[in-house]
């Protein structure tokens, strides 16, 4: 049975080759995915910084306009009182 004919030829060389090829492919795809993710992170951080600056600028504009609105309201009241005093 075991010592008879030896027709078995080991295929481990082919299997090892296939596994190495799969490993190389996976490492390459991982490197590409990592590079893509890092680029996306940099883009997000740049966009986030730009939007933060935009929000700060808009907040300052809102505060300025709110203050101006209050000043104009006081000015209108003062002018109405002056008009009432002269009429």
mmCIF file of N, CA and C in Angstrom:
data_model
loop_
_atom_site.group_PDB
_atom_site.id
_atom_site.type_symbol
_atom_site.label_atom_id
_atom_site.label_comp_id
_atom_site.label_asym_id
_atom_site.label_seq_id
_atom_site.Cartn_x
_atom_site.Cartn_y
_atom_site.Cartn_z
ATOM 1 N N UNK A 1 0.824 -1.200 0.000
ATOM 2 C CA UNK A 1 0.000 0.000 0.000
ATOM 3 C C UNK A 1 0.864 1.258 0.000
ATOM 4 N N UNK A 2 1.698 1.477 1.010
ATOM 5 C CA UNK A 2 2.529 2.671 1.064
ATOM 6 C C UNK A 2 3.846 2.524 0.313
ATOM 7 N N UNK A 3 4.368 1.350 0.255
ATOM 8 C CA UNK A 3 5.665 1.184 -0.385
ATOM 9 C C UNK A 3 5.536 0.815 -1.854
ATOM 10 N N UNK A 4 4.345 0.767 -2.358
ATOM 11 C CA UNK A 4 4.111 0.383 -3.745
ATOM 12 C C UNK A 4 4.586 1.453 -4.702
ATOM 13 N N UNK A 5 3.718 1.918 -5.545
ATOM 14 C CA UNK A 5 4.098 2.917 -6.532
ATOM 15 C C UNK A 5 3.997 4.309 -5.901
ATOM 16 N N UNK A 6 4.897 5.147 -6.277
ATOM 17 C CA UNK A 6 4.924 6.503 -5.726
ATOM 18 C C UNK A 6 4.487 7.469 -6.821
ATOM 19 N N UNK A 7 3.179 7.611 -7.015
ATOM 20 C CA UNK A 7 2.669 8.507 -8.049
ATOM 21 C C UNK A 7 2.278 9.875 -7.469
ATOM 22 N N UNK A 8 2.443 10.041 -6.188
ATOM 23 C CA UNK A 8 2.115 11.330 -5.562
ATOM 24 C C UNK A 8 3.243 12.320 -5.799
ATOM 25 N N UNK A 9 2.880 13.488 -6.338
ATOM 26 C CA UNK A 9 3.860 14.554 -6.531
ATOM 27 C C UNK A 9 3.403 15.740 -5.683
ATOM 28 N N UNK A 10 4.181 16.168 -4.735
ATOM 29 C CA UNK A 10 3.760 17.263 -3.862
ATOM 30 C C UNK A 10 3.541 18.557 -4.657
ATOM 31 N N UNK A 11 2.495 19.263 -4.288
ATOM 32 C CA UNK A 11 2.123 20.509 -4.961
ATOM 33 C C UNK A 11 2.410 21.722 -4.080
ATOM 34 N N UNK A 12 3.197 21.530 -3.054
ATOM 35 C CA UNK A 12 3.427 22.621 -2.107
ATOM 36 C C UNK A 12 4.114 23.814 -2.759
ATOM 37 N N UNK A 13 4.922 23.601 -3.765
ATOM 38 C CA UNK A 13 5.591 24.709 -4.457
ATOM 39 C C UNK A 13 4.590 25.627 -5.122
ATOM 40 N N UNK A 14 3.600 25.045 -5.787
ATOM 41 C CA UNK A 14 2.559 25.851 -6.430
ATOM 42 C C UNK A 14 1.721 26.584 -5.379
ATOM 43 N N UNK A 15 1.378 25.890 -4.327
ATOM 44 C CA UNK A 15 0.552 26.497 -3.272
ATOM 45 C C UNK A 15 1.315 27.649 -2.632
ATOM 46 N N UNK A 16 2.574 27.438 -2.347
ATOM 47 C CA UNK A 16 3.394 28.500 -1.759
ATOM 48 C C UNK A 16 3.467 29.696 -2.704
ATOM 49 N N UNK A 17 3.618 29.436 -3.981
ATOM 50 C CA UNK A 17 3.661 30.515 -4.967
ATOM 51 C C UNK A 17 2.363 31.295 -5.013
ATOM 52 N N UNK A 18 1.258 30.590 -4.986
ATOM 53 C CA UNK A 18 -0.053 31.246 -5.003
ATOM 54 C C UNK A 18 -0.232 32.095 -3.754
ATOM 55 N N UNK A 19 0.143 31.543 -2.609
ATOM 56 C CA UNK A 19 0.000 32.276 -1.349
ATOM 57 C C UNK A 19 0.877 33.524 -1.331
ATOM 58 N N UNK A 20 2.108 33.423 -1.848
ATOM 59 C CA UNK A 20 2.993 34.590 -1.918
ATOM 60 C C UNK A 20 2.406 35.653 -2.838
ATOM 61 N N UNK A 21 1.848 35.222 -3.957
ATOM 62 C CA UNK A 21 1.227 36.162 -4.894
ATOM 63 C C UNK A 21 0.027 36.856 -4.243
ATOM 64 N N UNK A 22 -0.776 36.084 -3.517
ATOM 65 C CA UNK A 22 -1.924 36.665 -2.813
ATOM 66 C C UNK A 22 -1.453 37.670 -1.758
ATOM 67 N N UNK A 23 -0.385 37.329 -1.042
ATOM 68 C CA UNK A 23 0.159 38.225 -0.018
ATOM 69 C C UNK A 23 0.646 39.519 -0.655
ATOM 70 N N UNK A 24 1.384 39.413 -1.747
ATOM 71 C CA UNK A 24 1.891 40.600 -2.434
ATOM 72 C C UNK A 24 0.752 41.486 -2.917
ATOM 73 N N UNK A 25 -0.262 40.872 -3.485
ATOM 74 C CA UNK A 25 -1.426 41.619 -3.972
ATOM 75 C C UNK A 25 -2.129 42.331 -2.822
ATOM 76 N N UNK A 26 -2.321 41.617 -1.722
ATOM 77 C CA UNK A 26 -3.001 42.215 -0.575
ATOM 78 C C UNK A 26 -2.183 43.350 0.037
ATOM 79 N N UNK A 27 -0.859 43.185 0.107
ATOM 80 C CA UNK A 27 -0.011 44.252 0.630
ATOM 81 C C UNK A 27 -0.077 45.487 -0.261
ATOM 82 N N UNK A 28 -0.086 45.277 -1.568
ATOM 83 C CA UNK A 28 -0.173 46.396 -2.504
ATOM 84 C C UNK A 28 -1.517 47.114 -2.343
ATOM 85 N N UNK A 29 -2.599 46.365 -2.262
ATOM 86 C CA UNK A 29 -3.922 46.965 -2.101
ATOM 87 C C UNK A 29 -4.042 47.691 -0.762
ATOM 88 N N UNK A 30 -3.432 47.123 0.284
ATOM 89 C CA UNK A 30 -3.445 47.785 1.591
ATOM 90 C C UNK A 30 -2.685 49.097 1.531
ATOM 91 N N UNK A 31 -1.542 49.103 0.873
ATOM 92 C CA UNK A 31 -0.760 50.337 0.749
ATOM 93 C C UNK A 31 -1.544 51.398 -0.027
ATOM 94 N N UNK A 32 -2.217 50.988 -1.092
ATOM 95 C CA UNK A 32 -3.024 51.938 -1.867
ATOM 96 C C UNK A 32 -4.181 52.473 -1.033
ATOM 97 N N UNK A 33 -4.841 51.604 -0.293
ATOM 98 C CA UNK A 33 -5.968 52.031 0.542
ATOM 99 C C UNK A 33 -5.494 52.963 1.651
ATOM 100 N N UNK A 34 -4.343 52.654 2.235
ATOM 101 C CA UNK A 34 -3.791 53.504 3.291
ATOM 102 C C UNK A 34 -3.433 54.874 2.742
ATOM 103 N N UNK A 35 -2.809 54.922 1.585
ATOM 104 C CA UNK A 35 -2.449 56.201 0.965
ATOM 105 C C UNK A 35 -3.694 57.011 0.629
ATOM 106 N N UNK A 36 -4.702 56.343 0.118
ATOM 107 C CA UNK A 36 -5.961 57.019 -0.209
ATOM 108 C C UNK A 36 -6.623 57.574 1.047
ATOM 109 N N UNK A 37 -6.608 56.796 2.112
ATOM 110 C CA UNK A 37 -7.208 57.228 3.374
ATOM 111 C C UNK A 37 -6.452 58.420 3.954
ATOM 112 N N UNK A 38 -5.128 58.380 3.887
ATOM 113 C CA UNK A 38 -4.331 59.507 4.388
ATOM 114 C C UNK A 38 -4.600 60.774 3.583
ATOM 115 N N UNK A 39 -4.745 60.642 2.278
ATOM 116 C CA UNK A 39 -5.071 61.801 1.437
ATOM 117 C C UNK A 39 -6.449 62.342 1.796
ATOM 118 N N UNK A 40 -7.388 61.452 2.039
ATOM 119 C CA UNK A 40 -8.734 61.881 2.419
ATOM 120 C C UNK A 40 -8.725 62.597 3.764
ATOM 121 N N UNK A 41 -7.922 62.111 4.689
ATOM 122 C CA UNK A 41 -7.818 62.751 6.006
ATOM 123 C C UNK A 41 -7.251 64.158 5.858
ATOM 124 N N UNK A 42 -6.210 64.316 5.032
ATOM 125 C CA UNK A 42 -5.622 65.643 4.819
ATOM 126 C C UNK A 42 -6.639 66.581 4.180
ATOM 127 N N UNK A 43 -7.383 66.090 3.188
ATOM 128 C CA UNK A 43 -8.413 66.905 2.540
ATOM 129 C C UNK A 43 -9.480 67.326 3.540
ATOM 130 N N UNK A 44 -9.894 66.389 4.397
ATOM 131 C CA UNK A 44 -10.913 66.696 5.397
ATOM 132 C C UNK A 44 -10.408 67.748 6.373
ATOM 133 N N UNK A 45 -9.162 67.598 6.829
ATOM 134 C CA UNK A 45 -8.614 68.565 7.779
ATOM 135 C C UNK A 45 -8.516 69.953 7.151
ATOM 136 N N UNK A 46 -8.135 70.022 5.884
ATOM 137 C CA UNK A 46 -8.055 71.311 5.199
ATOM 138 C C UNK A 46 -9.449 71.928 5.060
ATOM 139 N N UNK A 47 -10.419 71.113 4.681
ATOM 140 C CA UNK A 47 -11.788 71.603 4.549
ATOM 141 C C UNK A 47 -12.338 72.045 5.901
ATOM 142 N N UNK A 48 -12.054 71.263 6.933
ATOM 143 C CA UNK A 48 -12.524 71.592 8.278
ATOM 144 C C UNK A 48 -11.929 72.916 8.749
ATOM 145 N N UNK A 49 -10.633 73.125 8.496
ATOM 146 C CA UNK A 49 -10.001 74.381 8.888
ATOM 147 C C UNK A 49 -10.601 75.558 8.131
ATOM 148 N N UNK A 50 -10.849 75.380 6.843
ATOM 149 C CA UNK A 50 -11.449 76.456 6.042
ATOM 150 C C UNK A 50 -12.854 76.784 6.533
ATOM 151 N N UNK A 51 -13.630 75.758 6.840
ATOM 152 C CA UNK A 51 -14.995 75.995 7.320
ATOM 153 C C UNK A 51 -14.993 76.647 8.699
ATOM 154 N N UNK A 52 -14.025 76.289 9.543
ATOM 155 C CA UNK A 52 -13.922 76.913 10.861
ATOM 156 C C UNK A 52 -13.630 78.402 10.721
ATOM 157 N N UNK A 53 -12.704 78.747 9.817
ATOM 158 C CA UNK A 53 -12.406 80.156 9.570
ATOM 159 C C UNK A 53 -13.633 80.878 9.026
ATOM 160 N N UNK A 54 -14.361 80.219 8.151
ATOM 161 C CA UNK A 54 -15.567 80.819 7.577
ATOM 162 C C UNK A 54 -16.614 81.057 8.660
ATOM 163 N N UNK A 55 -16.773 80.093 9.560
ATOM 164 C CA UNK A 55 -17.740 80.239 10.653
ATOM 165 C C UNK A 55 -17.341 81.395 11.562
ATOM 166 N N UNK A 56 -16.043 81.492 11.871
ATOM 167 C CA UNK A 56 -15.572 82.595 12.715
ATOM 168 C C UNK A 56 -15.833 83.944 12.055
ATOM 169 N N UNK A 57 -15.566 84.037 10.764
ATOM 170 C CA UNK A 57 -15.799 85.291 10.044
ATOM 171 C C UNK A 57 -17.283 85.636 10.022
ATOM 172 N N UNK A 58 -18.125 84.644 9.778
ATOM 173 C CA UNK A 58 -19.565 84.892 9.757
ATOM 174 C C UNK A 58 -20.094 85.249 11.139
ATOM 175 N N UNK A 59 -19.544 84.631 12.176
ATOM 176 C CA UNK A 59 -19.965 84.965 13.541
ATOM 177 C C UNK A 59 -19.613 86.406 13.864
ATOM 178 N N UNK A 60 -18.417 86.828 13.452
ATOM 179 C CA UNK A 60 -18.012 88.218 13.679
ATOM 180 C C UNK A 60 -18.930 89.170 12.912
ATOM 181 N N UNK A 61 -19.298 88.805 11.698
ATOM 182 C CA UNK A 61 -20.195 89.649 10.901
ATOM 183 C C UNK A 61 -21.570 89.729 11.557
ATOM 184 N N UNK A 62 -22.054 88.617 12.085
ATOM 185 C CA UNK A 62 -23.355 88.617 12.762
ATOM 186 C C UNK A 62 -23.319 89.512 13.993
ATOM 187 N N UNK A 63 -22.251 89.411 14.784
ATOM 188 C CA UNK A 63 -22.133 90.255 15.973
ATOM 189 C C UNK A 63 -22.088 91.723 15.591
ATOM 190 N N UNK A 64 -21.330 92.042 14.548
ATOM 191 C CA UNK A 64 -21.222 93.423 14.096
ATOM 192 C C UNK A 64 -22.575 93.952 13.618
ATOM 193 N N UNK A 65 -23.268 93.139 12.853
ATOM 194 C CA UNK A 65 -24.568 93.571 12.337
ATOM 195 C C UNK A 65 -25.612 93.670 13.443
ATOM 196 N N UNK A 66 -25.537 92.792 14.416
ATOM 197 C CA UNK A 66 -26.469 92.861 15.548
ATOM 198 C C UNK A 66 -26.226 94.142 16.345
ATOM 199 N N UNK A 67 -24.963 94.472 16.565
ATOM 200 C CA UNK A 67 -24.641 95.712 17.278
ATOM 201 C C UNK A 67 -25.124 96.923 16.477
ATOM 202 N N UNK A 68 -24.893 96.899 15.178
ATOM 203 C CA UNK A 68 -25.337 98.008 14.320
ATOM 204 C C UNK A 68 -26.865 98.126 14.335
ATOM 205 N N UNK A 69 -27.549 96.999 14.358
ATOM 206 C CA UNK A 69 -29.007 96.991 14.408
ATOM 207 C C UNK A 69 -29.484 97.664 15.701
ATOM 208 N N UNK A 70 -28.854 97.355 16.797
ATOM 209 C CA UNK A 70 -29.215 97.981 18.068
ATOM 210 C C UNK A 70 -28.954 99.477 18.049
ATOM 211 N N UNK A 71 -27.811 99.891 17.491
ATOM 212 C CA UNK A 71 -27.492 101.318 17.407
ATOM 213 C C UNK A 71 -28.503 102.055 16.536
ATOM 214 N N UNK A 72 -28.877 101.456 15.425
ATOM 215 C CA UNK A 72 -29.854 102.086 14.525
ATOM 216 C C UNK A 72 -31.208 102.187 15.220
ATOM 217 N N UNK A 73 -31.570 101.149 15.977
ATOM 218 C CA UNK A 73 -32.829 101.192 16.716
ATOM 219 C C UNK A 73 -32.843 102.334 17.723
ATOM 220 N N UNK A 74 -31.754 102.518 18.452
ATOM 221 C CA UNK A 74 -31.657 103.628 19.399
ATOM 222 C C UNK A 74 -31.696 104.974 18.685
ATOM 223 N N UNK A 75 -31.037 105.039 17.542
ATOM 224 C CA UNK A 75 -31.020 106.275 16.764
ATOM 225 C C UNK A 75 -32.421 106.624 16.274
ATOM 226 N N UNK A 76 -33.187 105.630 15.868
ATOM 227 C CA UNK A 76 -34.565 105.856 15.404
ATOM 228 C C UNK A 76 -35.419 106.383 16.546
ATOM 229 N N UNK A 77 -35.281 105.774 17.713
ATOM 230 C CA UNK A 77 -36.051 106.233 18.874
ATOM 231 C C UNK A 77 -35.685 107.668 19.218
ATOM 232 N N UNK A 78 -34.407 107.995 19.202
ATOM 233 C CA UNK A 78 -33.972 109.352 19.512
ATOM 234 C C UNK A 78 -34.511 110.335 18.480
ATOM 235 N N UNK A 79 -34.492 109.954 17.201
ATOM 236 C CA UNK A 79 -35.012 110.843 16.155
ATOM 237 C C UNK A 79 -36.523 111.028 16.290
ATOM 238 N N UNK A 80 -37.231 109.969 16.668
ATOM 239 C CA UNK A 80 -38.687 110.099 16.871
ATOM 240 C C UNK A 80 -38.980 111.026 18.046
ATOM 241 N N UNK A 81 -38.188 110.938 19.106
ATOM 242 C CA UNK A 81 -38.379 111.834 20.245
ATOM 243 C C UNK A 81 -38.087 113.266 19.841
ATOM 244 N N UNK A 82 -37.036 113.492 19.046
ATOM 245 C CA UNK A 82 -36.731 114.829 18.552
ATOM 246 C C UNK A 82 -37.862 115.373 17.685
ATOM 247 N N UNK A 83 -38.447 114.479 16.864
ATOM 248 C CA UNK A 83 -39.555 114.892 16.003
ATOM 249 C C UNK A 83 -40.768 115.246 16.836
ATOM 250 N N UNK A 84 -41.047 114.458 17.884
ATOM 251 C CA UNK A 84 -42.169 114.771 18.763
ATOM 252 C C UNK A 84 -41.947 116.081 19.499
ATOM 253 N N UNK A 85 -40.674 116.347 19.896
ATOM 254 C CA UNK A 85 -40.363 117.577 20.603
ATOM 255 C C UNK A 85 -40.529 118.797 19.691
ATOM 256 N N UNK A 86 -40.284 118.671 18.424
ATOM 257 C CA UNK A 86 -40.370 119.810 17.503
ATOM 258 C C UNK A 86 -41.777 120.007 16.964
ATOM 259 N N UNK A 87 -42.639 119.013 17.068
ATOM 260 C CA UNK A 87 -43.966 119.204 16.512
ATOM 261 C C UNK A 87 -44.958 119.711 17.498
#
